[in-house]
Tab-separated table of C-alpha atoms in Angstrom:
chain	number	residue	atom	x	y	z
A	1	UNK	CA	18.191	-108.121	-176.573
A	2	UNK	CA	20.893	-110.667	-177.435
A	3	UNK	CA	20.677	-109.652	-181.079
A	4	UNK	CA	21.121	-105.981	-180.159
A	5	UNK	CA	24.166	-106.780	-178.012
A	6	UNK	CA	25.752	-108.824	-180.779
A	7	UNK	CA	25.085	-106.060	-183.293
A	8	UNK	CA	26.367	-103.173	-181.176
A	9	UNK	CA	29.386	-104.878	-179.591
A	10	UNK	CA	31.807	-104.675	-182.565
A	11	UNK	CA	31.040	-100.989	-183.119
A	12	UNK	CA	31.595	-100.143	-179.464
A	13	UNK	CA	34.768	-102.251	-179.414
A	14	UNK	CA	36.144	-100.467	-182.484
A	15	UNK	CA	35.432	-97.054	-180.981
A	16	UNK	CA	37.160	-98.033	-177.739
A	17	UNK	CA	40.215	-99.333	-179.599
A	18	UNK	CA	40.535	-96.125	-181.622
A	19	UNK	CA	40.094	-94.031	-178.473
A	20	UNK	CA	42.663	-96.138	-176.652
A	21	UNK	CA	45.249	-95.641	-179.386
A	22	UNK	CA	44.550	-91.908	-179.303
A	23	UNK	CA	45.492	-91.913	-175.620
A	24	UNK	CA	48.633	-94.027	-176.048
A	25	UNK	CA	49.779	-97.157	-177.806
A	26	UNK	CA	49.969	-99.142	-174.554
A	27	UNK	CA	46.360	-98.291	-173.727
A	28	UNK	CA	45.279	-99.193	-177.261
A	29	UNK	CA	46.976	-102.579	-177.103
A	30	UNK	CA	45.489	-103.243	-173.673
A	31	UNK	CA	41.993	-102.390	-174.853
A	32	UNK	CA	42.495	-104.558	-177.944
A	33	UNK	CA	43.536	-107.605	-175.937
A	34	UNK	CA	41.090	-107.312	-173.037
A	35	UNK	CA	38.250	-106.138	-175.257
A	36	UNK	CA	38.804	-109.035	-177.638
A	37	UNK	CA	38.508	-111.505	-174.781
A	38	UNK	CA	35.356	-109.823	-173.492
A	39	UNK	CA	33.847	-109.702	-176.972
A	40	UNK	CA	34.541	-113.400	-177.418
A	41	UNK	CA	32.897	-114.137	-174.071
A	42	UNK	CA	29.879	-112.044	-175.058
A	43	UNK	CA	29.505	-113.960	-178.319
A	44	UNK	CA	29.867	-117.279	-176.506
A	45	UNK	CA	27.181	-116.460	-173.945
A	46	UNK	CA	24.730	-114.960	-176.455
A	47	UNK	CA	25.036	-117.575	-179.180
A	48	UNK	CA	21.402	-117.014	-180.175
A	49	UNK	CA	20.553	-120.691	-180.127
A	50	UNK	CA	17.964	-120.503	-177.355
A	51	UNK	CA	17.964	-124.279	-176.910
A	52	UNK	CA	21.268	-124.602	-175.097
A	53	UNK	CA	22.704	-126.842	-177.780
A	54	UNK	CA	25.408	-126.307	-180.327
A	55	UNK	CA	24.147	-124.634	-183.495
A	56	UNK	CA	26.679	-125.242	-186.244
A	57	UNK	CA	24.618	-123.922	-189.089
């Protein structure tokens, strides 16, 4: 499931950003900033390591 989340997240984020800019520029910027933070948190929590350690491969 982690792999599916990491694969789908950028596509969903891009669609939300485009939709936000279609509504207004303020909404688009807000979605970009908040969504970027949430996407970073998602990547940090689903690092795919499975061992709890740091995987700098």
